[in-house]
Amino acid sequence: MTNPIRFSLVAVMAGALAGCGGASDYKPVAGSAPEQIFAEACASCHGEKGSGKFGFLLKIAGSDHEVAEITGKIAEGGMVMPSFPEIGEAERAALATYIKAQ
Ligand code: HEC
């Protein structure tokens, strides 16, 4: 009999070793405004307008990071955050500017 607990442990460890949140297949409608893309793709984790979830957790509004760091984060993702390969370069830059302006 397979042990379901052991199986899920292996699955979690494999995910941790891969070291990323995977890739999102979110694709913005062409010509979407950055606030719309943010609401659709980012707000579920970073809160409305990047104001954070559960208080300051994951707050990114008014970020001090350079635009290039933010666009890189969107393109590459993180340990938990998925990458967004379908968000184009111009849209990533617009999103970064939008986040910093909040
Ligand atoms: C599934 C949840 C999730 C989604 C969706 C998500 N993020 Fe994140 N984001 C995170 C987590 C968790 C971190 C911090 C840990 C990490 O890098 O994985 C993070 C970190 C960041 C950072 C770096 C913050 C810092 O101060 O270092 C930026 C910038 C960012 N996200 C922007 C975005 C943008 C823009 C989108 C939408 C295109 C987005 N995120 C979508 C979960 C998410």
PDB file of C-alpha atoms and ligand atoms in Angstrom:
ATOM      1  CA  MET A   1       0.000   0.000   0.000  1.00  0.00           C
ATOM      2  CA  THR A   2       1.361   3.446  -0.826  1.00  0.00           C
ATOM      3  CA  ASN A   3       1.622   5.826   2.072  1.00  0.00           C
ATOM      4  CA  PRO A   4      -0.273   9.018   1.083  1.00  0.00           C
ATOM      5  CA  ILE A   5       1.627  11.142   3.626  1.00  0.00           C
ATOM      6  CA  ARG A   6       5.001  10.051   2.325  1.00  0.00           C
ATOM      7  CA  PHE A   7       3.844  10.653  -1.234  1.00  0.00           C
ATOM      8  CA  SER A   8       2.793  14.260  -0.566  1.00  0.00           C
ATOM      9  CA  LEU A   9       6.054  14.921   1.320  1.00  0.00           C
ATOM     10  CA  VAL A  10       8.022  13.886  -1.746  1.00  0.00           C
ATOM     11  CA  ALA A  11       5.836  16.128  -3.899  1.00  0.00           C
ATOM     12  CA  VAL A  12       6.441  19.125  -1.606  1.00  0.00           C
ATOM     13  CA  MET A  13      10.184  18.500  -1.572  1.00  0.00           C
ATOM     14  CA  ALA A  14      10.299  18.251  -5.347  1.00  0.00           C
ATOM     15  CA  GLY A  15       8.519  21.588  -5.530  1.00  0.00           C
ATOM     16  CA  ALA A  16      10.971  23.176  -3.096  1.00  0.00           C
ATOM     17  CA  LEU A  17      13.952  21.865  -5.044  1.00  0.00           C
ATOM     18  CA  ALA A  18      12.606  23.310  -8.264  1.00  0.00           C
ATOM     19  CA  GLY A  19      12.872  26.573  -6.316  1.00  0.00           C
ATOM     20  CA  CYS A  20      10.195  28.553  -8.026  1.00  0.00           C
ATOM     21  CA  GLY A  21       6.498  29.217  -8.066  1.00  0.00           C
ATOM     22  CA  GLY A  22       6.111  27.894 -11.584  1.00  0.00           C
ATOM     23  CA  ALA A  23       4.903  29.864 -14.568  1.00  0.00           C
ATOM     24  CA  SER A  24       1.523  31.531 -14.750  1.00  0.00           C
ATOM     25  CA  ASP A  25      -0.376  31.158 -18.004  1.00  0.00           C
ATOM     26  CA  TYR A  26      -2.104  34.483 -17.390  1.00  0.00           C
ATOM     27  CA  LYS A  27      -2.156  36.516 -20.606  1.00  0.00           C
ATOM     28  CA  PRO A  28      -3.393  40.098 -20.554  1.00  0.00           C
ATOM     29  CA  VAL A  29      -5.803  41.294 -23.226  1.00  0.00           C
ATOM     30  CA  ALA A  30      -3.810  43.432 -25.678  1.00  0.00           C
ATOM     31  CA  GLY A  31      -3.901  47.091 -24.700  1.00  0.00           C
ATOM     32  CA  SER A  32      -4.906  46.421 -21.065  1.00  0.00           C
ATOM     33  CA  ALA A  33      -4.118  49.240 -18.644  1.00  0.00           C
ATOM     34  CA  PRO A  34      -1.534  48.343 -15.963  1.00  0.00           C
ATOM     35  CA  GLU A  35      -4.105  48.720 -13.197  1.00  0.00           C
ATOM     36  CA  GLN A  36      -6.280  46.150 -14.931  1.00  0.00           C
ATOM     37  CA  ILE A  37      -3.407  43.692 -15.378  1.00  0.00           C
ATOM     38  CA  PHE A  38      -2.479  44.202 -11.741  1.00  0.00           C
ATOM     39  CA  ALA A  39      -6.050  43.548 -10.583  1.00  0.00           C
ATOM     40  CA  GLU A  40      -6.222  40.379 -12.696  1.00  0.00           C
ATOM     41  CA  ALA A  41      -2.768  38.890 -12.168  1.00  0.00           C
ATOM     42  CA  CYS A  42      -1.244  40.307  -8.984  1.00  0.00           C
ATOM     43  CA  ALA A  43      -3.917  41.529  -6.572  1.00  0.00           C
ATOM     44  CA  SER A  44      -4.822  38.006  -5.434  1.00  0.00           C
ATOM     45  CA  CYS A  45      -1.457  37.848  -3.641  1.00  0.00           C
ATOM     46  CA  HIS A  46      -0.359  41.470  -3.305  1.00  0.00           C
ATOM     47  CA  GLY A  47      -3.718  43.030  -2.431  1.00  0.00           C
ATOM     48  CA  GLU A  48      -5.659  45.745  -4.179  1.00  0.00           C
ATOM     49  CA  LYS A  49      -3.188  48.164  -5.862  1.00  0.00           C
ATOM     50  CA  GLY A  50      -0.331  46.295  -4.166  1.00  0.00           C
ATOM     51  CA  SER A  51      -1.400  47.445  -0.721  1.00  0.00           C
ATOM     52  CA  GLY A  52      -0.611  44.030   0.716  1.00  0.00           C
ATOM     53  CA  LYS A  53      -2.487  41.140   2.214  1.00  0.00           C
ATOM     54  CA  PHE A  54      -3.126  40.650   5.906  1.00  0.00           C
ATOM     55  CA  GLY A  55      -1.642  44.007   6.787  1.00  0.00           C
ATOM     56  CA  PHE A  56       1.815  44.603   5.362  1.00  0.00           C
ATOM     57  CA  LEU A  57       2.422  41.103   4.097  1.00  0.00           C
ATOM     58  CA  LEU A  58       3.375  41.179   0.402  1.00  0.00           C
ATOM     59  CA  LYS A  59       2.874  44.944   0.180  1.00  0.00           C
ATOM     60  CA  ILE A  60       4.585  46.225  -2.980  1.00  0.00           C
ATOM     61  CA  ALA A  61       2.798  49.550  -3.520  1.00  0.00           C
ATOM     62  CA  GLY A  62       5.268  52.440  -3.648  1.00  0.00           C
ATOM     63  CA  SER A  63       8.169  49.977  -3.981  1.00  0.00           C
ATOM     64  CA  ASP A  64      11.692  51.439  -3.741  1.00  0.00           C
ATOM     65  CA  HIS A  65      12.968  48.819  -6.156  1.00  0.00           C
ATOM     66  CA  GLU A  66      14.196  49.926  -9.555  1.00  0.00           C
ATOM     67  CA  VAL A  67      11.791  49.392 -12.455  1.00  0.00           C
ATOM     68  CA  ALA A  68      14.235  46.825 -13.867  1.00  0.00           C
ATOM     69  CA  GLU A  69      14.146  44.813 -10.624  1.00  0.00           C
ATOM     70  CA  ILE A  70      10.364  44.734 -10.651  1.00  0.00           C
ATOM     71  CA  THR A  71      10.111  43.795 -14.324  1.00  0.00           C
ATOM     72  CA  GLY A  72      12.687  41.062 -13.670  1.00  0.00           C
ATOM     73  CA  LYS A  73      10.600  39.755 -10.788  1.00  0.00           C
ATOM     74  CA  ILE A  74       7.514  39.592 -13.015  1.00  0.00           C
ATOM     75  CA  ALA A  75       9.454  37.777 -15.731  1.00  0.00           C
ATOM     76  CA  GLU A  76      11.312  35.367 -13.425  1.00  0.00           C
ATOM     77  CA  GLY A  77       9.023  34.900 -10.434  1.00  0.00           C
ATOM     78  CA  GLY A  78      10.390  33.887  -7.052  1.00  0.00           C
ATOM     79  CA  MET A  79      10.407  31.070  -4.530  1.00  0.00           C
ATOM     80  CA  VAL A  80       6.650  31.334  -4.243  1.00  0.00           C
ATOM     81  CA  MET A  81       5.637  33.875  -6.835  1.00  0.00           C
ATOM     82  CA  PRO A  82       4.958  32.486 -10.303  1.00  0.00           C
ATOM     83  CA  SER A  83       6.656  33.968 -13.355  1.00  0.00           C
ATOM     84  CA  PHE A  84       4.500  35.662 -15.977  1.00  0.00           C
ATOM     85  CA  PRO A  85       6.020  34.839 -19.374  1.00  0.00           C
ATOM     86  CA  GLU A  86       2.874  36.012 -21.175  1.00  0.00           C
ATOM     87  CA  ILE A  87       3.106  39.570 -19.830  1.00  0.00           C
ATOM     88  CA  GLY A  88       5.093  41.429 -22.486  1.00  0.00           C
ATOM     89  CA  GLU A  89       8.100  43.682 -21.894  1.00  0.00           C
ATOM     90  CA  ALA A  90       6.189  46.945 -22.360  1.00  0.00           C
ATOM     91  CA  GLU A  91       3.417  45.721 -20.072  1.00  0.00           C
ATOM     92  CA  ARG A  92       5.940  44.699 -17.404  1.00  0.00           C
ATOM     93  CA  ALA A  93       7.475  48.164 -17.486  1.00  0.00           C
ATOM     94  CA  ALA A  94       4.031  49.789 -17.249  1.00  0.00           C
ATOM     95  CA  LEU A  95       3.164  47.528 -14.309  1.00  0.00           C
ATOM     96  CA  ALA A  96       6.408  48.424 -12.504  1.00  0.00           C
ATOM     97  CA  THR A  97       5.768  52.143 -12.970  1.00  0.00           C
ATOM     98  CA  TYR A  98       2.207  51.635 -11.766  1.00  0.00           C
ATOM     99  CA  ILE A  99       3.347  49.786  -8.613  1.00  0.00           C
ATOM    100  CA  LYS A 100       5.928  52.452  -7.744  1.00  0.00           C
ATOM    101  CA  ALA A 101       3.318  55.186  -8.183  1.00  0.00           C
ATOM    102  CA  GLN A 102       0.854  53.660  -5.689  1.00  0.00           C
TER     103      GLN A 102
HETATM  104  C1  HEC B   1       0.681  33.431  -6.079  1.00  0.00           C
HETATM  105  C2  HEC B   1       0.893  34.697  -5.404  1.00  0.00           C
HETATM  106  C3  HEC B   1       1.546  35.845  -6.182  1.00  0.00           C
HETATM  107  C4  HEC B   1       1.131  36.418  -7.349  1.00  0.00           C
HETATM  108  C5  HEC B   1      -0.075  36.046  -8.200  1.00  0.00           C
HETATM  109  C6  HEC B   1       2.049  37.516  -7.608  1.00  0.00           C
HETATM  110  N1  HEC B   1       3.008  37.563  -6.631  1.00  0.00           N
HETATM  111 FE1  HEC B   1       4.538  38.915  -6.495  1.00  0.00          FE
HETATM  112  N2  HEC B   1       5.267  37.945  -4.868  1.00  0.00           N
HETATM  113  C7  HEC B   1       4.665  36.859  -4.242  1.00  0.00           C
HETATM  114  C8  HEC B   1       5.495  36.413  -3.143  1.00  0.00           C
HETATM  115  C9  HEC B   1       5.146  35.258  -2.204  1.00  0.00           C
HETATM  116  C10 HEC B   1       6.628  37.254  -3.126  1.00  0.00           C
HETATM  117  C11 HEC B   1       7.850  37.206  -2.191  1.00  0.00           C
HETATM  118  C12 HEC B   1       8.527  35.866  -2.214  1.00  0.00           C
HETATM  119  C13 HEC B   1       8.908  35.411  -3.591  1.00  0.00           C
HETATM  120  O1  HEC B   1       9.710  36.086  -4.262  1.00  0.00           O
HETATM  121  O2  HEC B   1       8.379  34.381  -4.046  1.00  0.00           O
HETATM  122  C14 HEC B   1       6.447  38.217  -4.224  1.00  0.00           C
HETATM  123  C15 HEC B   1       7.330  39.246  -4.514  1.00  0.00           C
HETATM  124  C16 HEC B   1       7.090  40.246  -5.453  1.00  0.00           C
HETATM  125  C17 HEC B   1       7.940  41.403  -5.667  1.00  0.00           C
HETATM  126  C18 HEC B   1       9.217  41.733  -4.912  1.00  0.00           C
HETATM  127  C19 HEC B   1       8.833  42.463  -3.656  1.00  0.00           C
HETATM  128  C20 HEC B   1      10.038  42.876  -2.863  1.00  0.00           C
HETATM  129  O3  HEC B   1       9.890  43.822  -2.067  1.00  0.00           O
HETATM  130  O4  HEC B   1      11.106  42.271  -2.999  1.00  0.00           O
HETATM  131  C21 HEC B   1       7.360  42.147  -6.662  1.00  0.00           C
HETATM  132  C22 HEC B   1       7.858  43.461  -7.233  1.00  0.00           C
HETATM  133  C23 HEC B   1       6.171  41.437  -7.081  1.00  0.00           C
HETATM  134  N3  HEC B   1       6.040  40.296  -6.325  1.00  0.00           N
HETATM  135  C24 HEC B   1       5.321  41.852  -8.087  1.00  0.00           C
HETATM  136  C25 HEC B   1       4.239  41.115  -8.576  1.00  0.00           C
HETATM  137  C26 HEC B   1       3.467  41.488  -9.741  1.00  0.00           C
HETATM  138  C27 HEC B   1       3.660  42.746 -10.561  1.00  0.00           C
HETATM  139  C28 HEC B   1       2.538  40.505  -9.927  1.00  0.00           C
HETATM  140  C29 HEC B   1       1.511  40.390 -11.042  1.00  0.00           C
HETATM  141  C30 HEC B   1       2.026  40.359 -12.405  1.00  0.00           C
HETATM  142  C31 HEC B   1       2.727  39.522  -8.864  1.00  0.00           C
HETATM  143  N4  HEC B   1       3.774  39.924  -8.075  1.00  0.00           N
HETATM  144  C32 HEC B   1       1.965  38.373  -8.687  1.00  0.00           C
HETATM  145  C33 HEC B   1       3.465  36.273  -4.589  1.00  0.00           C
HETATM  146  C34 HEC B   1       2.737  36.562  -5.741  1.00  0.00           C
END
